[in-house]
XYZ file of C-alpha atoms in Angstrom:
680
model
C -12.968 63.938 -6.276
C -10.100 63.399 -8.712
C -9.362 60.234 -10.695
C -6.589 59.025 -8.381
C -8.778 59.229 -5.336
C -11.550 57.395 -7.181
C -9.175 54.625 -8.188
C -7.720 54.356 -4.686
C -11.162 53.872 -3.189
C -11.983 51.305 -5.859
C -8.893 49.222 -5.049
C -9.042 49.647 -1.261
C -11.773 47.348 0.142
C -12.046 49.412 3.299
C -12.841 52.587 1.409
C -16.327 51.373 0.304
C -19.161 53.338 1.879
C -16.692 55.319 3.942
C -19.132 58.187 4.153
C -21.562 55.962 6.056
C -19.497 55.247 9.122
C -16.172 57.078 9.181
C -17.559 60.463 10.325
C -18.805 58.855 13.542
C -15.302 57.858 14.569
C -13.850 60.450 16.981
C -10.511 60.526 15.189
C -11.898 61.011 11.705
C -11.141 64.448 10.219
C -14.812 65.191 9.541
C -15.962 64.322 13.071
C -17.431 67.283 14.960
C -14.819 66.966 17.718
C -11.917 67.285 15.304
C -10.671 70.532 13.737
C -11.726 70.790 10.118
C -8.445 72.431 9.044
C -6.483 69.204 9.626
C -4.656 68.402 6.367
C -6.023 65.555 4.306
C -3.643 62.622 3.665
C -2.167 62.490 0.199
C -3.655 59.760 -1.985
C -1.380 56.788 -2.581
C -0.073 56.508 -6.103
C -1.414 53.350 -7.747
C 1.171 50.884 -8.975
C 1.319 47.705 -11.017
C -2.074 46.407 -12.049
C -3.807 49.357 -10.370
C -1.796 51.822 -12.451
C -2.789 49.954 -15.607
C -6.407 49.976 -14.579
C -6.353 53.697 -13.784
C -6.540 54.625 -17.454
C -9.684 52.621 -17.958
C -11.433 53.908 -14.836
C -11.602 57.531 -15.931
C -13.936 59.861 -14.106
C -16.331 57.072 -13.191
C -17.229 56.974 -9.497
C -15.960 53.902 -7.591
C -19.468 53.065 -6.585
C -20.723 52.768 -10.148
C -21.826 49.332 -11.404
C -19.258 49.433 -14.239
C -16.256 49.537 -11.870
C -17.625 46.849 -9.551
C -18.360 44.628 -12.526
C -14.805 45.030 -13.778
C -13.443 44.228 -10.352
C -15.509 41.054 -10.119
C -14.438 40.036 -13.603
C -10.776 40.441 -12.641
C -11.304 38.266 -9.575
C -13.042 35.607 -11.636
C -10.199 35.680 -14.155
C -7.689 35.120 -11.353
C -9.658 32.102 -10.122
C -9.898 30.700 -13.640
C -6.154 31.119 -14.044
C -5.565 29.202 -10.812
C -7.888 26.427 -11.911
C -6.206 26.175 -15.311
C -2.814 25.869 -13.637
C -4.142 23.293 -11.186
C -5.590 21.220 -14.014
C -2.379 21.462 -15.995
C -0.330 20.260 -13.040
C -2.674 17.371 -12.293
C -2.585 16.179 -15.914
C 1.189 16.532 -16.025
C 1.661 14.596 -12.789
C -0.520 11.746 -14.057
C 1.365 11.587 -17.337
C 4.719 11.535 -15.555
C 3.531 8.882 -13.105
C 2.311 6.702 -15.965
C 5.588 7.053 -17.850
C 7.562 6.121 -14.734
C 5.358 3.218 -13.628
C 4.408 1.594 -16.905
C 7.112 2.795 -19.231
C 10.162 2.585 -16.952
C 11.206 6.069 -18.065
C 13.978 7.377 -15.773
C 12.364 10.766 -15.201
C 13.646 12.913 -12.311
C 11.400 13.815 -9.401
C 10.730 17.326 -10.750
C 10.617 16.514 -14.430
C 9.674 19.141 -16.993
C 8.710 18.859 -20.634
C 12.353 18.804 -21.747
C 12.939 15.685 -19.636
C 9.859 14.019 -21.126
C 10.849 14.825 -24.720
C 14.385 13.606 -24.075
C 13.100 10.331 -22.587
C 10.734 9.777 -25.528
C 13.494 10.493 -28.016
C 15.879 8.056 -26.340
C 13.115 5.425 -26.277
C 12.786 5.837 -30.035
C 16.521 5.261 -30.491
C 17.613 8.885 -30.859
C 20.600 10.474 -29.160
C 19.902 13.434 -26.866
C 22.942 15.378 -25.734
C 23.178 17.524 -22.612
C 22.850 20.756 -24.612
C 19.618 19.524 -26.241
C 21.002 18.459 -29.642
C 18.910 15.505 -30.795
C 19.779 13.238 -33.696
C 19.901 9.645 -34.810
C 22.954 7.590 -34.032
C 23.803 7.160 -37.740
C 22.230 10.006 -39.755
C 22.695 9.901 -43.547
C 25.615 12.102 -44.755
C 23.350 14.092 -47.085
C 21.114 15.129 -44.222
C 24.096 16.016 -42.058
C 25.328 18.348 -44.814
C 21.938 20.024 -45.060
C 21.839 20.524 -41.293
C 18.574 18.636 -40.943
C 17.415 16.211 -38.314
C 17.106 12.684 -39.583
C 13.574 11.697 -40.567
C 12.660 8.708 -42.660
C 10.038 10.426 -44.779
C 9.744 14.179 -44.217
C 7.295 14.527 -47.102
C 4.912 11.918 -45.763
C 5.275 13.355 -42.265
C 4.396 16.785 -43.564
C 1.349 15.372 -45.313
C 0.256 13.694 -42.114
C 0.698 16.903 -40.149
C -1.228 18.917 -42.754
C -4.083 16.449 -42.815
C -4.158 16.442 -39.046
C -4.587 20.203 -38.984
C -7.250 20.087 -41.678
C -9.255 17.382 -39.994
C -9.075 18.914 -36.526
C -9.649 22.662 -36.622
C -9.307 24.502 -33.337
C -13.011 24.438 -32.537
C -13.732 20.899 -33.658
C -15.323 19.064 -30.706
C -13.181 16.027 -31.434
C -10.052 17.999 -30.598
C -11.133 18.847 -27.071
C -8.915 17.279 -24.446
C -10.378 14.405 -22.429
C -11.571 15.540 -19.050
C -11.253 13.545 -15.843
C -14.729 12.888 -14.497
C -13.546 13.665 -10.968
C -12.806 17.315 -11.786
C -15.108 19.984 -10.453
C -17.377 22.123 -12.705
C -15.036 25.055 -12.163
C -12.177 22.973 -13.536
C -14.259 22.102 -16.589
C -14.770 25.812 -17.193
C -11.027 26.309 -17.065
C -10.505 23.617 -19.701
C -12.866 25.367 -22.104
C -11.059 28.647 -21.543
C -7.709 26.949 -22.002
C -8.833 25.523 -25.376
C -10.115 28.906 -26.459
C -6.791 30.457 -25.563
C -4.883 27.995 -27.742
C -6.231 29.673 -30.867
C -4.445 32.860 -29.880
C -1.119 31.070 -29.521
C -1.205 28.991 -32.706
C 1.225 31.305 -34.413
C 3.871 30.412 -31.821
C 3.490 26.646 -32.120
C 5.597 26.162 -35.235
C 8.829 27.861 -34.294
C 8.908 28.080 -30.531
C 9.763 24.447 -29.799
C 13.048 22.628 -30.507
C 11.054 19.817 -32.162
C 8.350 20.979 -34.583
C 5.027 19.281 -35.198
C 6.325 17.187 -38.117
C 9.208 15.794 -36.089
C 7.000 15.226 -33.042
C 4.591 13.238 -35.219
C 7.500 11.223 -36.576
C 8.807 10.638 -33.055
C 5.462 9.487 -31.694
C 4.945 6.999 -34.524
C 8.359 5.449 -33.965
C 7.784 4.788 -30.244
C 7.321 1.074 -29.533
C 3.860 0.022 -28.395
C 4.069 -1.343 -24.895
C 2.471 -4.710 -24.146
C -1.075 -4.310 -22.960
C -4.467 -5.816 -23.385
C -6.546 -2.883 -24.481
C -7.336 -4.064 -27.964
C -7.672 -1.658 -30.869
C -6.297 1.791 -30.309
C -3.424 0.825 -28.014
C -0.686 3.450 -28.101
C 2.613 4.006 -26.398
C 0.761 5.768 -23.593
C -1.857 3.056 -23.015
C -1.893 1.673 -19.477
C -0.874 -1.988 -19.707
C -2.250 -4.626 -17.390
C 0.592 -4.900 -14.834
C 2.627 -8.085 -14.493
C 2.346 -9.498 -10.966
C 4.772 -12.388 -10.272
C 3.063 -15.491 -8.912
C 4.701 -17.846 -6.405
C 3.394 -21.234 -5.301
C 3.864 -22.582 -1.780
C 5.646 -25.924 -1.893
C 3.804 -28.718 -0.103
C 5.130 -29.445 3.371
C 5.478 -33.215 2.966
C 8.743 -33.136 0.993
C 10.761 -32.610 4.221
C 10.090 -35.002 7.118
C 10.496 -34.293 10.834
C 14.117 -35.483 10.724
C 14.943 -32.897 8.038
C 15.305 -35.479 5.288
C 14.219 -34.932 1.693
C 11.585 -37.493 0.741
C 10.287 -38.309 -2.739
C 12.716 -36.207 -4.819
C 11.157 -37.534 -8.030
C 7.740 -36.389 -6.895
C 9.292 -33.010 -6.140
C 10.723 -32.782 -9.661
C 7.336 -33.729 -11.110
C 5.724 -30.994 -9.024
C 8.254 -28.400 -10.157
C 7.878 -29.480 -13.786
C 4.157 -28.901 -13.555
C 4.738 -25.467 -12.004
C 7.122 -24.649 -14.810
C 4.513 -25.580 -17.408
C 2.106 -23.115 -15.765
C 4.707 -20.312 -16.013
C 4.969 -19.930 -12.229
C 7.594 -17.335 -11.291
C 8.872 -18.851 -8.057
C 8.412 -21.149 -5.087
C 7.834 -20.487 -1.384
C 9.433 -22.958 1.052
C 8.650 -23.145 4.786
C 11.737 -23.715 6.930
C 10.277 -25.164 10.119
C 11.937 -24.349 13.424
C 10.482 -27.575 14.858
C 12.365 -29.616 12.224
C 15.724 -27.852 11.929
C 16.316 -27.277 15.671
C 13.942 -30.004 16.701
C 15.914 -32.070 19.171
C 18.635 -30.042 20.867
C 19.089 -26.292 21.351
C 21.432 -24.699 18.805
C 21.840 -27.985 16.918
C 20.654 -27.076 13.429
C 20.120 -29.739 10.761
C 19.685 -28.304 7.243
C 20.519 -31.381 5.125
C 17.007 -31.950 3.772
C 16.615 -28.309 2.788
C 20.019 -28.360 1.086
C 18.869 -31.188 -1.181
C 15.562 -29.450 -1.865
C 17.256 -26.157 -2.766
C 19.666 -27.948 -5.113
C 16.688 -29.318 -7.067
C 15.090 -25.868 -7.140
C 18.342 -24.525 -8.540
C 17.998 -26.917 -11.488
C 14.633 -25.396 -12.414
C 15.914 -21.830 -11.932
C 12.908 -20.806 -9.856
C 13.034 -17.720 -7.687
C 12.881 -18.740 -4.060
C 11.206 -17.229 -1.018
C 11.871 -18.889 2.332
C 9.721 -18.641 5.467
C 11.214 -18.646 8.953
C 8.342 -20.664 10.456
C 8.423 -20.315 14.268
C 4.985 -21.905 14.793
C 3.643 -25.442 14.648
C 1.873 -26.824 11.586
C -1.442 -28.694 11.487
C -2.899 -31.375 13.726
C -3.635 -35.018 13.037
C -6.886 -36.770 13.923
C -5.357 -37.800 17.243
C -4.766 -34.152 18.104
C -0.988 -34.202 17.714
C 0.771 -31.551 15.686
C 2.179 -32.727 12.361
C 5.128 -30.364 12.813
C 5.286 -29.289 16.470
C 7.561 -26.782 18.110
C 11.050 -28.167 18.909
C 10.988 -31.027 21.397
C 13.358 -29.266 23.764
C 10.944 -26.303 23.827
C 8.060 -28.626 24.710
C 10.167 -30.131 27.483
C 10.721 -26.658 28.932
C 6.983 -26.059 28.593
C 6.207 -29.033 30.835
C 8.074 -27.339 33.660
C 7.119 -23.761 32.808
C 3.820 -23.603 30.952
C 3.858 -19.794 31.012
C 6.125 -19.737 27.972
C 2.949 -20.364 25.928
C -0.026 -18.088 25.295
C -2.789 -18.591 27.861
C -6.499 -17.714 27.834
C -8.649 -16.579 30.757
C -9.465 -20.162 31.767
C -5.752 -20.988 32.016
C -5.628 -23.188 28.892
C -2.252 -23.156 27.150
C -1.793 -22.821 23.397
C 1.404 -24.519 22.208
C 1.146 -23.196 18.647
C 3.845 -20.583 19.281
C 5.747 -18.973 22.148
C 4.265 -16.148 24.170
C 5.643 -12.708 23.448
C 6.025 -12.243 27.175
C 9.322 -14.185 27.038
C 10.827 -12.162 24.186
C 13.303 -10.719 26.707
C 13.123 -13.366 29.435
C 16.018 -15.860 29.676
C 13.873 -18.934 30.207
C 14.950 -21.006 27.159
C 18.139 -22.600 28.475
C 19.658 -19.204 29.154
C 18.359 -17.534 25.982
C 15.496 -15.127 25.431
C 12.783 -15.661 22.856
C 14.198 -13.141 20.386
C 17.703 -14.612 20.814
C 16.373 -18.052 19.884
C 14.760 -16.598 16.752
C 17.903 -14.677 15.842
C 20.193 -17.715 16.252
C 17.927 -19.719 13.932
C 17.884 -16.985 11.284
C 21.644 -16.458 11.519
C 22.257 -20.203 11.123
C 20.137 -20.259 7.957
C 21.939 -17.220 6.535
C 25.342 -18.813 7.166
C 24.386 -22.270 5.878
C 22.966 -21.014 2.569
C 25.264 -18.112 1.904
C 25.929 -19.441 -1.601
C 22.219 -19.210 -2.494
C 22.110 -15.601 -1.337
C 25.235 -14.825 -3.359
C 23.693 -16.398 -6.480
C 20.487 -14.431 -6.001
C 18.398 -17.619 -5.842
C 16.797 -16.527 -2.564
C 14.898 -13.364 -3.389
C 13.097 -12.772 -0.078
C 12.720 -14.064 3.481
C 9.416 -14.105 5.350
C 9.553 -13.839 9.130
C 6.910 -15.704 11.140
C 5.670 -13.426 13.903
C 2.799 -15.308 15.510
C -0.008 -17.771 15.084
C -0.028 -19.420 11.620
C 3.034 -17.332 10.804
C 0.885 -14.177 10.814
C 1.351 -11.102 12.981
C -1.461 -11.887 15.449
C -2.314 -13.529 18.763
C -3.707 -17.111 18.612
C -7.088 -15.723 19.698
C -9.295 -17.919 17.495
C -7.665 -21.327 17.561
C -9.659 -24.336 16.427
C -7.960 -26.560 18.989
C -9.555 -24.436 21.712
C -13.005 -25.004 20.246
C -13.306 -21.749 18.282
C -15.675 -21.722 15.332
C -16.410 -18.954 12.842
C -17.602 -16.284 13.565
C -16.782 -16.270 17.284
C -15.035 -13.204 18.693
C -12.175 -15.272 20.150
C -10.469 -14.687 23.483
C -7.650 -12.486 24.723
C -4.369 -14.410 25.086
C -2.556 -12.496 27.815
C -2.893 -14.594 30.972
C 0.546 -16.173 31.126
C 2.774 -14.983 33.939
C 5.071 -12.848 31.797
C 2.389 -10.881 29.954
C 0.575 -10.358 33.251
C 3.757 -8.857 34.694
C 3.941 -6.520 31.693
C 0.295 -5.536 32.237
C 0.928 -4.763 35.912
C 3.878 -2.548 35.020
C 1.805 -0.669 32.451
C -1.086 -0.188 34.911
C 1.255 1.068 37.623
C 2.876 3.478 35.191
C -0.609 4.686 34.192
C -1.377 5.340 37.842
C -4.202 2.787 38.139
C -2.779 -0.449 39.521
C -6.248 -2.014 39.753
C -6.357 -2.012 35.921
C -3.767 -4.821 35.889
C -6.309 -7.434 34.816
C -7.964 -8.749 31.705
C -11.630 -7.957 31.026
C -14.035 -10.279 32.838
C -17.023 -9.633 30.543
C -15.501 -10.391 27.103
C -17.317 -13.710 26.654
C -15.643 -16.846 25.318
C -14.289 -18.069 21.975
C -17.643 -18.453 20.213
C -19.476 -15.456 21.725
C -21.066 -12.736 19.602
C -20.273 -9.091 20.367
C -23.820 -8.238 21.465
C -23.708 -11.133 23.954
C -20.836 -9.566 25.910
C -20.577 -6.487 28.055
C -17.138 -5.647 26.692
C -17.704 -5.775 22.912
C -21.342 -4.706 22.676
C -22.489 -1.300 21.452
C -21.167 1.304 23.935
C -19.490 -1.530 25.813
C -16.496 -1.438 28.121
C -14.089 -1.591 25.198
C -14.565 2.179 24.886
C -14.269 2.925 28.625
C -11.133 4.397 30.200
C -10.062 0.954 31.361
C -10.979 -0.648 28.044
C -8.923 1.819 26.041
C -5.953 1.325 28.376
C -6.104 -2.467 28.185
C -6.561 -2.646 24.409
C -3.734 -0.188 23.813
C -1.391 -2.276 25.971
C -2.526 -5.515 24.290
C -1.922 -4.107 20.795
C 1.373 -2.497 21.819
C 2.687 -5.892 22.953
C 2.099 -7.173 19.408
C 3.865 -4.137 17.925
C 6.834 -4.479 20.303
C 7.203 -8.154 19.389
C 7.303 -7.289 15.690
C 9.827 -4.511 16.305
C 12.130 -6.719 18.392
C 12.182 -9.661 15.971
C 12.445 -7.555 12.807
C 15.374 -5.602 14.247
C 17.360 -8.846 14.486
C 16.002 -10.174 11.182
C 17.296 -7.057 9.425
C 20.687 -7.749 10.990
C 20.711 -11.425 9.945
C 19.402 -10.855 6.388
C 21.125 -7.646 5.447
C 20.059 -6.289 2.011
C 17.505 -9.095 1.554
C 13.810 -8.335 1.149
C 11.888 -9.158 4.331
C 8.196 -10.101 4.285
C 5.628 -9.997 7.104
C 2.221 -11.659 6.821
C -0.754 -9.615 8.066
C -4.042 -11.434 8.791
C -7.488 -10.595 7.433
C -9.808 -10.585 10.470
C -12.917 -9.417 8.655
C -15.810 -10.782 10.749
C -17.618 -8.290 13.010
C -15.948 -5.529 10.987
C -19.289 -3.751 10.635
C -19.740 -3.485 14.408
C -18.431 -0.524 16.373
C -15.982 -2.592 18.438
C -14.471 -4.818 15.689
C -14.346 -7.513 18.375
C -12.427 -10.199 16.442
C -9.702 -7.723 15.506
C -9.362 -6.620 19.131
C -8.705 -10.155 20.427
C -6.200 -10.805 17.612
C -4.166 -7.730 18.624
C -5.361 -4.948 16.311
C -6.889 -2.001 18.172
C -9.132 -1.043 15.291
C -12.616 -0.017 16.476
C -14.556 2.551 14.507
C -12.901 5.472 16.330
C -9.329 4.164 15.969
C -6.960 3.183 13.153
C -5.337 0.079 14.540
C -3.185 -0.688 11.515
C -1.371 2.636 11.367
C 1.036 2.047 14.323
C 1.699 -1.496 13.069
C 2.608 -0.271 9.595
C 4.814 2.467 11.034
C 6.981 -0.240 12.612
C 6.957 -2.294 9.407
C 7.953 0.826 7.473
C 10.808 1.353 9.919
C 12.251 -2.005 8.870
C 11.354 -1.617 5.146
C 9.392 -4.855 4.977
C 6.874 -6.028 2.393
C 3.365 -6.542 3.773
C 1.814 -9.819 2.642
C -1.931 -9.541 3.167
C -4.007 -12.701 3.430
C -6.838 -12.418 0.889
C -9.463 -14.139 3.005
C -13.230 -14.170 3.332
C -13.969 -14.228 -0.389
C -15.329 -17.773 -0.136
C -17.818 -16.930 2.602
C -21.393 -16.625 1.368
C -23.140 -13.287 1.575
C -25.611 -14.762 4.080
C -22.797 -15.829 6.416
C -21.148 -12.436 6.043
C -24.414 -10.714 6.940
C -24.868 -12.856 10.028
C -21.309 -12.134 11.165
C -21.503 -8.471 10.104
C -18.391 -9.259 8.074
C -16.858 -6.998 5.462
C -13.824 -8.550 3.726
C -13.770 -5.832 1.067
C -13.959 -3.019 3.630
C -11.104 -4.466 5.674
C -9.008 -5.020 2.545
C -9.627 -1.442 1.433
C -8.465 -0.083 4.803
C -5.378 -2.285 5.119
C -4.134 -1.997 1.537
C -4.642 1.743 1.172
C -3.022 2.448 4.518
C -0.019 0.271 3.650
C 0.365 1.980 0.268
C -0.002 5.413 1.868
C 2.804 4.464 4.265
C 4.999 3.698 1.248
C 5.092 -0.054 1.915
C 5.221 -2.721 -0.765
C 2.155 -4.965 -0.639
C 1.831 -8.604 -1.636
C -0.945 -11.152 -1.226
C -1.663 -14.756 -0.360
C -4.846 -16.778 -0.685
C -6.523 -18.513 2.231
C -8.083 -21.220 0.031
C -6.813 -24.328 -1.717
C -8.558 -23.756 -5.041
C -10.454 -21.107 -6.983
C -13.433 -21.071 -9.244
C -13.626 -18.447 -11.989
C -15.559 -15.967 -9.851
C -13.186 -16.289 -6.902
C -10.263 -15.896 -9.267
C -11.554 -12.581 -10.562
C -12.212 -11.307 -7.055
C -8.592 -11.950 -6.183
C -7.409 -10.281 -9.395
C -9.525 -7.221 -8.633
C -7.888 -6.973 -5.216
C -4.362 -7.543 -6.533
C -4.764 -5.018 -9.372
C -7.461 -2.513 -8.321
C -9.186 -1.353 -11.474
C -10.246 2.094 -10.253
C -7.154 3.036 -8.252
C -6.179 6.533 -9.473
C -2.520 5.852 -8.619
C -2.470 2.509 -10.518
C -1.090 0.637 -7.520
C -0.951 -3.146 -7.450
C 0.585 -6.037 -5.498
C 4.296 -6.652 -5.927
C 3.682 -10.440 -6.045
C 1.082 -13.028 -5.090
C 1.498 -16.408 -3.351
C -0.776 -19.315 -4.230
C -1.105 -21.478 -1.127
C -1.816 -25.199 -1.479
C -2.204 -27.890 1.201
C -1.054 -30.727 -1.088
C 1.082 -31.063 -4.238
C -0.581 -29.756 -7.377
C -0.168 -33.069 -9.156
C -1.994 -34.880 -6.326
C -4.606 -32.337 -5.237
C -8.017 -31.948 -6.838
C -7.020 -28.730 -8.599
C -8.797 -27.420 -11.661
C -5.719 -26.787 -13.806
C -7.583 -24.718 -16.389
C -8.783 -22.308 -13.684
C -5.316 -22.095 -12.142
C -3.795 -21.444 -15.559
C -6.401 -18.732 -16.148
C -5.581 -17.207 -12.749
C -1.852 -17.116 -13.518
C -2.452 -15.507 -16.917
C -4.539 -12.817 -15.217
C -1.713 -12.146 -12.766
C 0.813 -11.915 -15.578
C -1.343 -9.499 -17.565
C -1.833 -11.912 -20.460
C -5.584 -11.664 -19.815
C -6.695 -8.216 -18.738
C -8.855 -8.399 -15.631
C -11.070 -5.527 -16.781
C -11.925 -7.344 -20.016
C -13.035 -10.605 -18.402
C -16.625 -11.145 -17.394
C -16.928 -12.918 -14.086
């Protein structure tokens, strides 16, 4: 056998051991049934890498250990090359992401090293032209004549570069690049090989780059150090603690039920105190029950006009909430800020405009989503009533939008202003950690359920579950929510999908009109934190609130797809952190697990995420838990909240607030105190 045939068999994987099985094939030339004089096919001429390898193969047989060892070595070298390239790309992508996120460098989507060097040079005050010429804006004439780039001290820079090379020889362990702990052992092997290969290319490092090592050293030392809290060793590439703007919710009592501004001096005192704490902005609830409280389409904004004029004096950023729900209840059971009186009058004649539980009890906290497209509100549908209110606000305060004073608008989409059913309402006797009840027994939602069941082909499914317990039931006490319960039956899956889809449709309908009313203004939607029974298979409390999120479903994904469609900011309620571990164990609660699912899914959908507390005050430990959620320490993508809202039931100057703790909390949000350096 000649050399070419030997090489061909070595490179062709199907040629190994051909003598063992090919003669038994009836069409093989050496088979007894075939004529032996049949001409042998000409060997294929090796090309490329095979042609290069042919010289080293020689007369060695393809089955010899030397050839197989060389083949395996070539394959291993290919894999190492792939791993080196993968590591290089991952490091580059992290560097570019850090420069964009923390350095505000305007790098293009597919940036290369030239873009990075140009951005660094411009940051240092140099001029970088399109053809790559880089120089200072005012270089000394002597250096221009010599054709040199401007450097302040080329001699000292050269000394620094020389000392750097002397102190860090190629094989000094201190010069090894830092390795990400998440990389595989194969990737670590590629790093070692990459470092070894750098010694071969040292002779090209001095003249192959437009900026040599001396100038690069000069450039790096002139870059400004970005603000961070990493102590000694902070460089231009250190990851600073991000600045998260903090807003404070203004107490409700400054506007009475007749839309009049009360206690303006107390308001100024409150705002002065906020200003002393370096608060970034204020959140103001605009209550539907106050503005359109007495007659349909008669909007009274006078009290809010006076309040906004005072806010303008303090130059606070302003977020307004379109609050379409009632607020609070007095000891007598009456709402402090109810729904509009004309709505309540309609409700006396047609109680089905309100959410209804299985026992037929009505919840007047907000309107049922069943009337979103039903003309039962003096000739208007539910979404038309919401749209008219939002459009009136936009027209009345057009000057504030033009000035940029109003930075965002939050749209109330359900109970407590959150995107949820009123399934666990205290006025109905609910107590934590009850599973709550489904709120779909008004006439209009029942009609929607019948249509969905008929379309599904099972008209007898047009009913709510009769074994879901009551407000304070536990999942294991019910036949619907228990392990392997009816929630996972064919009927259960149909009902829960319809129930959750009604919530999604309501959000889609209202946000479509909100985007029309508040064009080019940031829109916010509040998402609840229903964390109890999260460790059960059914996630019972989430199911009754409208989120079809059992262990085999992802109930937040379709919701966030709709929110992404309207480019809203998700404001997540940071709740459950005050519950003791014993209470969480009894309720199989998992606030951290729910937060992880919701926040990561929202970020993966490309949504902006904000937060709001569910408490009136923090201690130091609770403060740090919130900070850890707002700015996740171990997030590989360095994501964080876009802002945070501190919610208070009473004015700061009147409430029993620990000012030192609140000041500490604000400093953590602003990055003045790094969360990872504080011991809880």
